[in-house]
């Protein structure tokens, strides 16, 4: 029977070939999306693993089997900025011939040498030296290899020093072995995604994308299901056994699915390179990172055809019971209200965890993702009941033939009417939930970036700059040389520089040295806007330790603040150590970068200068928000694409299955325009009814998750969300409209005769 099934599939005439090609094409799209999703998850893990060496010196990411070196490597990792780019600077010094060597380079660079990533070398060649290149004096020793770069666009430089330069430097410490474990398991790691973030990314991505993809593949394998039922019923009437019919159907579906799976793998390989350039996590991927494990390849390559064969076997259950049942086309029983149970159960599960949030990340994933997936399954199960309810209302209120016919047909078989738009319903649910969570999270924890003054004011923190003297290295800063200040003030676009000194009277709170006031010259403060002013007649003002960051406080206007006078005379003020230098610019990138480069060249081991806006944005919260935003965008775009493909396949399959009824209606005199409106209403009514339910369920899921996980109340999304939903619905109706021209071609008199 397998050979007979192959002959029927491959030599079934033009109609069989078209059906095989359409099913294979739809499966190919679904498989390609499935593989891209899984490969993206693998890519995030690979990218996170290559962040490990940047956290060397932290026990949580150091392999317990690593042998410590007798000659530690002195290392320090800092973050620099250039325009809108973040640069990772690694300062290293070898203390002996056996000092650990960072990955990607053959040896530890010596003083006056540095290794740079390919992307950074490109910037060094293309950008003016006075704005960027002069920050790394010396010679380029080589290129950092791929094994040390999370992304081909990573901007990383490894700068060599003498051991005495890094001894006692802020942030520097001994490294006896290079970290190799993923930073996802480390709470102290500065670089890489934290464990809970990675876990949530993987869970949300897989849960939100894999389910619609699998539904789409299932829809594709049901193309021409009704016509296949009639053909197999005829075989039963001439003596075929149920088992033989099942084998033939399984072979036909498996062949189409196998062909589609093979093409899907080809599409994945074709799309892998362009998709690798998309910075889903903030940085692009190496194409090799978007790869699949042997187990994943086997699961997709074998699982899709097997699942298609099982789906075909299940779809023909009526034929196996009675072939005459297909011919009679008995109206299936109407859906009952008990279909609401899974949806209610998902809501109840999320409600249960209000005030009972699990303590572990895995527990939270199990709790919240299972609830969300249960709600998604509930929407699919409840969809036919909602479709039937909407169809009956439309039929009762119908004033035109098209509405009456569509209402009656939907009432008779609401499962078939909902099946075509089930993918879009899930896409709306996922989109609503994701945007609701993201909007609230940004509203509650969004980082303030300040105004134009914050974006144009550069801050160089010299508090931890290493100073050498007779007593050895110590933390602090001597006065900034006049030559450096003159060089900075001479940069075109720089309006002035404010020098901040620690108050010699000491901290206000002995237990909190960071609360110490700082002193500033009233002459410097007079030319600054947005920072307040001195008291009348004062020459020196006392300002708080967070003076530079008041520009980020949008709730209080500091422009009218009068800072208290300090008894420290200007002559004594200039002799005090310098804690920070604030450079006021016109906001142009050229002025900011030239001033930043001048300060970095003068103090290479200080905390890298950054504008107030950059410092406010370069936080863990801001990076997490950026990652969540990209994740939301990915989920929305891919979900809508999957839904659109599934809708097109479902409508085309529905039209193909109903060629004979439509052709008979046309022979009885029904205008083609009326039949097109029937098809449009049969898709639009369940779409609009279930869309409202999916949107409401999405907001409810977001509210329950936010209250349980973060104790936040849902913040309504902006206009963009509603435009996205309306655009998605309009696009779906457009997809349905594009299939209507097929009506005239498939409902001719020859179709009725052939049947």
XYZ file of C-alpha atoms in Angstrom:
755
model
C 0.000 0.000 0.000
C 2.932 2.321 0.505
C 3.879 1.983 -3.173
C 0.267 2.510 -4.201
C 0.102 5.602 -2.012
C 3.259 6.967 -3.640
C 1.785 6.429 -7.110
C -1.419 8.225 -6.146
C 0.571 11.084 -4.683
C 3.088 11.557 -7.476
C 0.914 10.518 -10.436
C -2.454 11.824 -9.364
C -2.815 14.244 -12.239
C -2.631 18.002 -12.282
C -4.804 18.453 -9.224
C -2.678 16.078 -7.180
C 0.517 17.824 -8.222
C -0.911 21.240 -7.346
C -2.119 19.976 -3.978
C 1.264 18.412 -3.278
C 3.117 21.595 -4.276
C 0.887 23.882 -2.179
C 1.158 21.680 0.889
C 4.926 21.350 0.502
C 5.337 25.133 0.060
C 3.277 25.901 3.152
C 5.155 23.319 5.212
C 8.458 24.730 3.931
C 7.590 28.206 5.203
C 6.544 26.831 8.578
C 9.638 24.659 8.925
C 11.913 27.556 7.942
C 10.328 29.770 10.614
C 10.627 26.954 13.138
C 14.319 26.428 12.349
C 15.039 30.150 12.455
C 13.436 30.362 15.910
C 15.413 27.430 17.290
C 18.647 28.640 15.668
C 18.084 32.095 17.147
C 17.850 30.570 20.611
C 21.102 28.702 19.967
C 22.686 31.913 18.696
C 21.821 33.765 21.902
C 23.485 31.012 23.926
C 26.615 31.020 21.738
C 26.853 34.792 21.913
C 26.445 34.773 25.654
C 29.185 32.129 26.020
C 31.712 34.337 24.195
C 31.104 37.071 26.763
C 32.619 34.806 29.421
C 36.260 35.899 29.161
C 35.323 39.523 29.802
C 34.283 38.468 33.321
C 37.574 36.738 34.153
C 38.456 36.915 37.810
C 34.913 36.098 38.966
C 34.640 32.661 40.530
C 31.124 31.931 39.216
C 32.305 31.867 35.589
C 35.703 30.260 36.202
C 35.852 26.550 35.538
C 36.586 24.575 38.728
C 38.978 22.431 36.672
C 41.070 25.395 35.505
C 44.651 25.308 36.703
C 45.654 28.672 38.226
C 48.701 30.321 36.716
C 51.673 31.141 38.972
C 52.001 34.452 37.131
C 48.641 36.244 37.401
C 47.469 38.541 34.652
C 46.570 42.015 35.853
C 43.394 43.040 34.091
C 40.743 45.730 34.021
C 37.626 45.986 31.854
C 35.961 49.332 31.199
C 33.336 50.725 28.846
C 34.081 53.576 26.475
C 31.778 55.430 24.107
C 32.088 56.832 20.632
C 29.005 58.588 19.318
C 26.270 55.947 19.725
C 28.632 52.981 19.978
C 29.816 51.174 23.107
C 33.460 50.094 23.173
C 34.814 47.496 25.604
C 38.368 48.332 26.663
C 40.454 45.643 28.362
C 43.692 46.819 30.014
C 46.111 43.965 30.740
C 49.643 43.481 32.060
C 51.535 40.188 32.217
C 53.427 39.525 35.442
C 55.409 36.618 34.008
C 55.847 34.308 31.033
C 52.991 32.036 32.167
C 50.378 34.739 32.624
C 46.967 33.717 31.200
C 46.348 34.933 27.649
C 42.861 36.165 26.726
C 41.219 34.224 23.895
C 41.508 35.493 20.364
C 45.070 36.823 20.681
C 48.396 34.919 20.555
C 50.022 36.671 23.508
C 49.506 39.382 26.097
C 50.301 42.774 24.514
C 53.196 44.693 26.003
C 53.267 48.387 26.942
C 52.444 50.534 23.919
C 50.685 47.683 22.063
C 47.057 46.762 21.618
C 44.881 44.219 19.848
C 41.605 45.347 18.308
C 38.545 43.615 16.893
C 37.954 43.905 13.119
C 35.034 46.304 13.617
C 37.134 48.525 15.896
C 40.032 48.529 13.434
C 37.634 49.712 10.758
C 36.577 52.593 13.024
C 40.192 53.460 13.776
C 40.882 53.751 10.048
C 37.757 55.700 9.179
C 37.342 58.105 12.117
C 39.576 61.142 12.801
C 42.419 60.344 15.177
C 41.770 63.436 17.295
C 38.217 62.209 17.923
C 38.865 58.507 18.435
C 42.175 56.913 17.443
C 44.362 58.893 19.856
C 42.689 57.125 22.800
C 44.835 54.077 22.060
C 48.428 55.270 21.660
C 51.064 52.837 20.516
C 50.974 50.268 17.757
C 48.399 47.728 16.625
C 49.786 44.283 17.514
C 47.101 42.254 15.737
C 43.429 41.352 15.381
C 41.245 39.789 18.068
C 39.902 36.460 16.818
C 36.305 35.329 16.542
C 36.476 33.149 19.668
C 36.744 36.282 21.832
C 34.065 38.337 20.054
C 30.386 37.927 20.891
C 29.501 39.502 17.543
C 31.244 40.455 14.287
C 30.283 44.038 15.161
C 31.800 43.887 18.665
C 34.056 46.847 19.439
C 36.722 45.436 21.758
C 40.311 46.515 22.341
C 42.954 44.833 24.531
C 45.563 47.405 25.627
C 48.900 46.354 27.069
C 50.581 47.981 30.093
C 53.508 47.459 32.404
C 52.539 45.694 35.670
C 53.363 48.782 37.739
C 50.792 50.803 35.748
C 47.907 48.505 36.666
C 48.989 47.732 40.227
C 46.462 49.473 42.447
C 44.470 50.874 39.505
C 40.727 51.119 40.058
C 38.929 48.024 38.806
C 42.147 46.101 38.120
C 42.846 42.784 39.753
C 44.834 39.561 39.376
C 43.493 36.908 37.002
C 44.888 33.393 37.417
C 42.723 31.770 34.718
C 40.442 32.968 31.935
C 36.717 32.528 32.527
C 35.055 30.016 30.213
C 31.591 29.469 31.666
C 28.538 31.340 30.409
C 27.900 34.558 32.353
C 24.246 33.596 32.424
C 24.985 31.710 35.659
C 26.724 34.655 37.319
C 24.999 37.483 39.174
C 28.210 39.510 39.519
C 29.100 39.447 35.831
C 29.106 42.769 34.069
C 29.107 41.517 30.491
C 26.647 39.056 29.037
C 22.988 38.441 29.728
C 21.961 37.437 33.235
C 20.536 33.989 33.834
C 16.970 35.066 34.386
C 17.027 37.338 31.339
C 18.375 34.546 29.118
C 15.848 32.091 30.516
C 12.958 34.479 29.987
C 14.155 35.264 26.450
C 14.270 31.577 25.589
C 10.953 30.786 27.247
C 9.039 33.737 25.792
C 10.523 33.278 22.319
C 9.857 29.551 22.147
C 6.424 29.734 23.735
C 5.255 32.710 21.687
C 6.592 31.590 18.313
C 6.705 27.803 18.230
C 2.999 27.286 18.934
C 1.806 29.490 16.007
C 4.392 27.850 13.745
C 3.163 24.366 14.627
C -0.439 25.444 14.057
C 0.563 26.838 10.676
C 2.232 23.559 9.698
C -0.876 21.670 10.789
C -3.047 23.984 8.681
C -0.836 23.378 5.664
C -1.165 19.599 5.914
C -4.980 19.916 5.826
C -5.096 21.461 2.352
C -7.913 19.874 0.305
C -8.921 17.785 3.335
C -12.587 17.583 2.314
C -11.837 16.467 -1.244
C -9.406 13.845 0.029
C -12.115 12.552 2.357
C -14.487 12.011 -0.563
C -11.798 10.282 -2.626
C -10.871 7.932 0.215
C -14.546 7.285 0.943
C -14.950 6.109 -2.652
C -12.042 3.716 -2.132
C -13.741 2.360 0.982
C -16.911 1.716 -0.997
C -15.020 -0.416 -3.535
C -13.401 -2.559 -0.843
C -10.455 -0.708 0.719
C -9.975 -1.365 4.425
C -9.629 1.427 6.996
C -5.995 0.464 7.559
C -5.222 0.685 3.845
C -6.845 4.119 3.651
C -4.841 5.252 6.651
C -1.593 4.111 5.035
C -2.387 5.882 1.756
C -3.324 9.107 3.553
C -0.235 8.951 5.755
C 2.006 8.409 2.734
C 0.465 11.327 0.863
C 0.823 13.707 3.808
C 4.301 12.474 4.699
C 5.571 12.937 1.134
C 4.310 16.511 0.982
C 5.633 17.252 4.464
C 8.994 15.638 3.714
C 9.374 17.692 0.541
C 8.358 20.832 2.419
C 10.752 20.015 5.246
C 13.651 19.649 2.806
C 12.793 22.968 1.161
C 12.392 24.525 4.615
C 15.928 23.502 5.529
C 17.114 25.090 2.281
C 15.247 28.317 3.083
C 16.799 28.343 6.544
C 20.305 28.028 5.107
C 19.508 30.763 2.595
C 18.110 33.132 5.248
C 20.723 32.426 7.902
C 23.287 34.945 6.634
C 20.909 37.949 6.301
C 19.212 37.091 9.593
C 22.564 36.935 11.371
C 23.019 40.643 10.639
C 19.865 41.549 12.609
C 20.855 42.682 16.151
C 18.112 40.939 18.100
C 20.155 41.066 21.320
C 21.801 44.404 20.595
C 24.593 42.851 18.535
C 24.516 40.869 15.319
C 25.399 37.177 15.134
C 28.023 35.195 13.317
C 26.176 33.065 10.721
C 27.696 29.963 12.288
C 26.033 30.831 15.601
C 22.610 30.382 14.013
C 23.087 26.652 13.769
C 21.189 23.564 14.810
C 22.296 20.622 16.886
C 22.057 17.102 15.432
C 19.163 16.363 17.774
C 17.280 19.455 16.606
C 17.899 18.599 12.951
C 16.643 15.069 13.497
C 13.622 16.258 15.452
C 12.593 18.743 12.756
C 13.505 16.491 9.826
C 11.615 13.490 11.135
C 9.081 15.090 13.433
C 7.282 17.233 10.848
C 6.593 14.393 8.357
C 5.584 12.036 11.168
C 3.308 14.669 12.700
C 1.775 15.286 9.272
C 1.089 11.587 8.832
C -0.565 11.426 12.264
C -2.646 14.515 11.447
C -3.810 12.904 8.189
C -4.692 9.708 10.033
C -6.737 11.651 12.576
C -8.446 13.791 9.922
C -9.804 10.677 8.186
C -11.420 9.194 11.264
C -14.905 9.648 9.720
C -13.853 7.692 6.629
C -12.574 4.848 8.785
C -15.876 4.682 10.652
C -18.269 5.002 7.717
C -17.536 6.083 4.140
C -21.192 7.015 3.669
C -20.865 9.585 6.436
C -18.661 11.637 4.186
C -21.092 11.480 1.317
C -24.012 12.497 3.522
C -21.963 15.392 4.980
C -23.826 15.278 8.280
C -23.678 18.587 10.109
C -21.266 18.241 13.034
C -22.515 18.908 16.507
C -22.365 22.500 17.692
C -19.539 23.499 20.063
C -20.549 23.746 23.703
C -19.649 26.316 26.331
C -17.392 23.826 28.105
C -14.720 24.841 25.583
C -14.137 27.884 27.807
C -12.622 25.652 30.512
C -8.963 25.722 29.277
C -9.021 29.507 28.938
C -10.511 29.899 32.397
C -7.952 27.437 33.780
C -5.065 29.481 32.343
C -6.465 32.663 33.879
C -6.960 30.867 37.199
C -3.358 29.645 37.194
C -1.935 33.132 36.646
C -4.322 34.496 39.270
C -3.162 31.888 41.771
C 0.401 33.230 41.677
C -0.652 36.725 42.747
C 1.326 37.098 45.948
C 2.800 33.599 45.463
C 5.606 34.267 43.002
C 8.047 31.327 42.856
C 11.499 32.057 44.245
C 13.570 30.474 41.462
C 13.845 31.429 37.812
C 12.875 27.940 36.665
C 9.875 28.030 38.947
C 8.763 31.365 37.533
C 9.113 30.087 33.971
C 7.086 26.981 34.790
C 4.405 29.044 36.513
C 3.959 31.882 34.071
C 4.709 30.160 30.776
C 2.403 27.251 31.547
C -0.370 29.710 32.357
C 0.228 31.682 29.158
C 0.406 28.533 27.028
C -2.784 27.273 28.659
C -4.505 30.533 27.723
C -3.206 30.191 24.155
C -4.584 26.661 23.978
C -7.819 27.928 25.519
C -8.207 30.540 22.788
C -7.799 27.837 20.127
C -10.317 25.552 21.840
C -12.766 28.370 22.559
C -12.503 29.875 19.066
C -15.163 27.651 17.400
C -17.669 28.430 20.168
C -17.058 32.164 19.783
C -17.315 31.795 16.003
C -20.640 29.989 16.309
C -21.986 32.662 18.647
C -20.991 35.470 16.288
C -22.347 33.603 13.253
C -25.749 33.054 14.848
C -26.005 36.729 15.733
C -25.107 37.653 12.142
C -27.659 35.215 10.718
C -30.448 36.570 12.934
C -29.679 40.141 11.908
C -28.963 39.398 8.231
C -30.612 41.685 5.685
C -28.743 40.473 2.601
C -28.261 37.020 1.070
C -24.498 37.027 1.553
C -24.765 37.635 5.306
C -27.475 34.984 5.689
C -25.551 32.325 3.738
C -22.308 33.098 5.565
C -24.040 33.025 8.939
C -25.728 29.699 8.254
C -22.557 28.080 6.914
C -20.500 29.273 9.896
C -23.150 28.050 12.316
C -23.117 24.613 10.682
C -19.307 24.204 10.860
C -17.691 26.858 13.089
C -14.565 24.726 13.531
C -13.718 25.044 9.845
C -14.430 28.786 9.921
C -12.168 29.374 12.897
C -9.374 27.095 11.701
C -8.193 29.562 9.038
C -7.780 32.465 11.466
C -6.538 30.584 14.549
C -2.928 31.612 13.886
C -3.868 35.282 13.739
C -5.778 35.005 17.015
C -2.671 33.677 18.739
C -0.582 36.418 17.135
C -2.904 39.085 18.544
C -2.770 37.485 21.990
C 1.036 37.325 21.938
C 1.326 40.878 20.606
C -1.059 42.304 23.210
C 0.631 40.506 26.100
C 4.134 41.496 25.000
C 3.301 45.153 24.410
C 1.329 45.383 27.656
C 4.259 44.048 29.689
C 6.833 46.136 27.862
C 4.853 49.375 28.057
C 4.351 48.978 31.795
C 7.969 48.015 32.404
C 9.244 51.080 30.564
C 6.787 53.331 32.387
C 7.865 51.984 35.779
C 11.612 51.524 35.282
C 12.557 53.457 32.176
C 15.872 55.267 32.549
C 15.697 59.042 32.337
C 18.016 60.367 29.658
C 17.719 64.027 30.520
C 17.569 66.996 28.171
C 19.961 68.501 25.640
C 22.241 69.739 28.403
C 22.626 66.187 29.723
C 23.480 64.955 26.241
C 26.098 67.655 25.718
C 27.824 67.632 29.129
C 30.814 65.298 29.382
C 31.892 63.984 32.799
C 35.343 62.567 33.578
C 35.356 60.844 36.965
C 38.887 61.141 38.410
C 38.059 59.937 41.893
C 39.614 56.515 41.307
C 42.516 57.552 39.104
C 45.760 55.976 40.293
C 48.363 58.449 41.584
C 51.928 57.409 42.307
C 54.133 58.936 44.926
C 56.708 58.101 47.542
C 54.241 55.927 49.395
C 53.419 53.839 46.322
C 50.222 53.819 44.300
C 47.120 55.216 45.911
C 43.603 56.041 44.857
C 42.759 59.663 44.279
C 43.760 62.442 41.954
C 46.178 65.282 41.988
C 45.206 68.514 40.291
C 44.488 68.275 36.610
C 47.374 69.844 34.673
C 46.552 73.215 33.192
C 47.804 71.869 29.875
C 45.024 69.264 29.814
C 42.325 71.771 30.731
C 43.616 74.206 28.126
C 43.597 71.448 25.497
C 40.028 70.525 26.331
C 38.823 74.139 26.392
C 40.501 74.752 23.037
C 38.392 72.086 21.291
C 35.948 73.740 18.871
C 32.449 73.466 20.311
C 33.567 73.287 23.973
C 32.010 76.080 26.020
C 33.916 75.515 29.204
C 35.061 73.026 31.818
C 33.983 72.762 35.455
C 36.448 71.220 37.916
C 34.960 69.496 40.983
C 37.036 69.002 44.147
C 36.277 66.863 47.224
C 35.293 68.853 50.271
C 38.259 68.756 52.700
C 35.878 68.800 55.631
C 35.172 65.130 54.932
C 31.944 63.163 54.415
C 28.732 64.183 56.072
C 28.080 60.579 57.097
C 31.196 58.651 58.239
C 29.509 55.422 57.198
C 28.860 56.651 53.659
C 31.904 58.254 52.050
C 30.005 58.703 48.797
C 27.818 61.333 50.454
C 30.716 63.798 50.623
C 30.027 67.252 49.231
C 32.089 68.580 46.358
C 33.377 72.074 45.792
C 33.229 74.064 42.573
C 34.437 77.472 41.545
C 31.638 79.976 41.121
C 33.444 81.252 38.026
C 33.053 77.824 36.421
C 29.450 77.484 37.581
C 28.463 80.906 36.228
C 28.815 79.764 32.638
C 26.840 76.547 33.065
C 23.126 76.272 32.415
C 20.875 73.833 34.205
C 23.125 73.385 37.258
C 21.981 76.233 39.503
C 24.071 79.188 40.700
C 26.198 80.424 43.586
C 24.985 82.600 46.408
C 25.580 86.333 45.869
C 29.195 87.270 46.639
C 30.394 83.634 46.947
C 33.537 82.471 45.152
C 33.242 78.740 45.943
C 30.079 76.645 46.214
C 29.373 73.335 47.929
C 27.406 70.946 45.746
C 26.204 67.367 46.409
C 28.086 64.283 45.300
C 25.477 63.591 42.625
C 25.903 67.083 41.171
C 26.608 65.799 37.659
C 23.429 63.696 37.577
C 20.880 66.338 38.511
C 20.225 66.771 34.805
C 18.595 63.330 34.824
C 16.127 64.329 37.532
C 13.187 65.544 35.477
C 10.962 65.965 38.526
C 12.997 68.859 39.916
C 14.202 71.915 38.058
C 17.676 72.740 39.400
C 18.212 75.790 37.235
C 17.042 78.105 40.003
C 18.883 76.318 42.816
C 21.247 78.488 44.859
C 24.106 76.348 46.181
C 25.509 77.241 49.609
C 28.804 79.084 49.768
C 31.983 77.362 50.969
C 34.674 79.087 53.046
C 37.412 77.535 50.867
C 39.220 80.294 48.985
C 39.840 79.950 45.217
C 43.617 79.673 45.769
C 43.179 76.750 48.133
C 40.516 75.220 45.898
C 42.967 74.902 43.001
C 45.404 73.038 45.257
C 42.835 70.398 46.248
C 42.642 67.026 44.477
C 40.251 66.827 41.562
C 37.327 64.458 41.762
C 35.704 65.100 38.385
C 35.846 67.349 35.347
C 32.650 68.357 33.587
C 33.027 69.618 30.030
C 30.216 71.689 28.540
C 29.917 71.378 24.761
C 27.564 72.484 22.031
C 26.327 68.909 21.747
C 28.009 68.164 18.426
C 29.588 64.684 18.135
C 32.871 66.216 17.031
C 33.202 68.396 20.136
C 32.157 65.626 22.520
C 34.482 63.014 21.028
C 37.519 65.305 20.766
C 37.093 66.338 24.401
C 36.597 62.707 25.438
C 39.729 61.660 23.550
C 41.820 64.422 25.131
C 40.758 63.377 28.637
C 41.280 59.667 27.915
C 44.752 60.313 26.541
C 45.669 62.336 29.634
C 44.221 59.791 32.107
C 44.116 56.365 30.374
C 43.226 54.351 33.480
C 40.411 56.451 34.832
C 36.701 55.692 34.502
C 36.034 56.505 30.852
C 34.488 59.942 30.260
C 30.812 59.852 29.307
C 28.041 62.360 28.853
C 25.424 62.549 31.574
C 22.880 61.065 29.158
C 25.216 58.178 28.271
C 25.867 57.421 31.910
C 22.152 57.452 32.624
C 21.412 55.147 29.695
C 24.338 52.763 30.132
C 22.824 50.863 33.034
C 21.671 47.288 33.466
C 18.062 48.449 33.399
C 18.504 50.336 30.139
C 20.221 47.384 28.471
C 17.519 45.046 29.726
C 14.813 47.375 28.397
C 16.542 47.459 25.034
C 16.694 43.672 24.932
C 13.041 43.351 25.897
C 12.041 45.900 23.261
C 13.863 43.976 20.553
C 12.303 40.758 21.780
C 8.830 42.302 21.621
C 9.485 43.531 18.076
C 10.678 40.090 16.996
C 7.658 38.368 18.521
C 5.226 40.847 16.934
C 6.738 40.750 13.454
C 7.209 36.986 13.292
C 3.796 36.257 14.826
C 2.016 38.466 12.296
C 3.998 36.923 9.433
C 3.107 33.427 10.591
C -0.527 34.424 11.026
C -0.671 35.976 7.555
C 0.783 32.850 5.944
C -1.574 30.608 7.896
C -4.571 32.755 6.973
C -3.705 32.643 3.276
C -3.238 28.862 3.345
C -6.434 28.353 5.314
C -8.600 30.472 3.002
C -7.162 28.906 -0.151
C -7.684 25.434 1.291
C -11.259 26.297 2.261
C -12.026 27.544 -1.242
C -10.498 24.442 -2.792
C -12.560 22.165 -0.569
C -15.813 23.951 -1.467
C -15.450 24.163 -5.232
C -18.491 21.996 -5.857
C -20.945 23.839 -3.527
C -19.857 27.188 -4.902
C -20.050 25.998 -8.509
C -23.587 24.691 -7.902
C -24.588 28.012 -6.354
C -23.210 29.800 -9.364
C -25.139 27.490 -11.732
C -28.352 28.339 -9.857
C -27.818 32.001 -10.614
C -26.044 33.345 -7.549
C -23.822 36.263 -8.706
C -20.092 35.846 -8.266
C -20.036 39.048 -6.183
C -22.423 37.531 -3.633
C -20.235 34.437 -3.289
C -17.165 36.591 -2.776
C -18.958 38.480 -0.005
C -19.912 35.153 1.551
C -16.272 34.072 1.652
C -15.219 37.446 3.042
C -17.855 37.360 5.784
C -17.060 33.737 6.663
C -13.480 34.830 7.404
C -14.128 38.322 8.763
C -16.757 37.428 11.380
C -14.693 34.835 13.287
C -11.641 37.045 12.814
C -13.220 40.101 14.452
C -15.028 38.166 17.193
C -12.030 36.125 18.268
C -9.688 39.119 17.829
C -11.585 40.978 20.537
C -11.377 37.944 22.804
C -7.654 37.492 22.120
C -6.927 41.164 22.769
C -8.820 41.125 26.061
C -7.115 37.893 27.104
C -3.712 39.405 26.220
C -4.298 42.439 28.431
C -5.521 40.215 31.249
C -2.461 37.939 30.988
C -0.156 40.983 31.017
C -1.921 42.426 34.068
C -1.735 39.179 36.029
C 1.937 38.642 35.151
C 2.920 42.204 36.063
C 1.089 42.150 39.373
C 2.504 38.774 40.348
C 6.093 39.152 39.123
C 6.761 42.872 39.577
C 3.826 44.218 41.611
C 3.019 46.657 38.786
C -0.371 47.680 37.425
C -0.851 47.470 33.676
C -0.220 50.751 31.853
C -2.286 51.141 28.690
C -0.146 51.051 25.551
C 0.109 54.051 23.284
C -1.469 54.752 19.935
C 1.145 52.634 18.156
C -0.301 49.429 19.587
C -3.823 50.156 18.394
C -2.538 51.129 14.971
C -0.589 47.845 14.890
C -3.709 45.831 15.719
C -5.844 47.702 13.196
C -3.097 47.330 10.621
C -2.876 43.597 11.301
C -6.637 43.166 10.931
C -6.664 45.274 7.771
C -3.772 43.247 6.380
C -5.626 40.024 7.188
C -8.711 41.225 5.347
C -6.451 42.179 2.450
C -5.000 38.652 2.423
C -8.532 37.280 2.264
C -9.329 39.715 -0.531
C -6.345 38.522 -2.549
C -7.802 34.996 -2.599
C -11.215 36.097 -3.915
C -10.166 36.203 -7.602
C -9.767 32.412 -7.340
C -13.520 32.151 -6.880
C -14.340 32.723 -10.519
C -11.703 30.260 -11.730
C -12.713 27.354 -9.491
C -16.517 27.665 -9.707
C -17.034 27.220 -13.433
C -19.559 24.718 -14.862
C -16.751 22.255 -15.589
C -16.138 21.913 -11.854
C -19.700 20.809 -11.194
C -19.551 18.312 -14.089
C -16.213 16.938 -12.873
C -17.660 16.377 -9.447
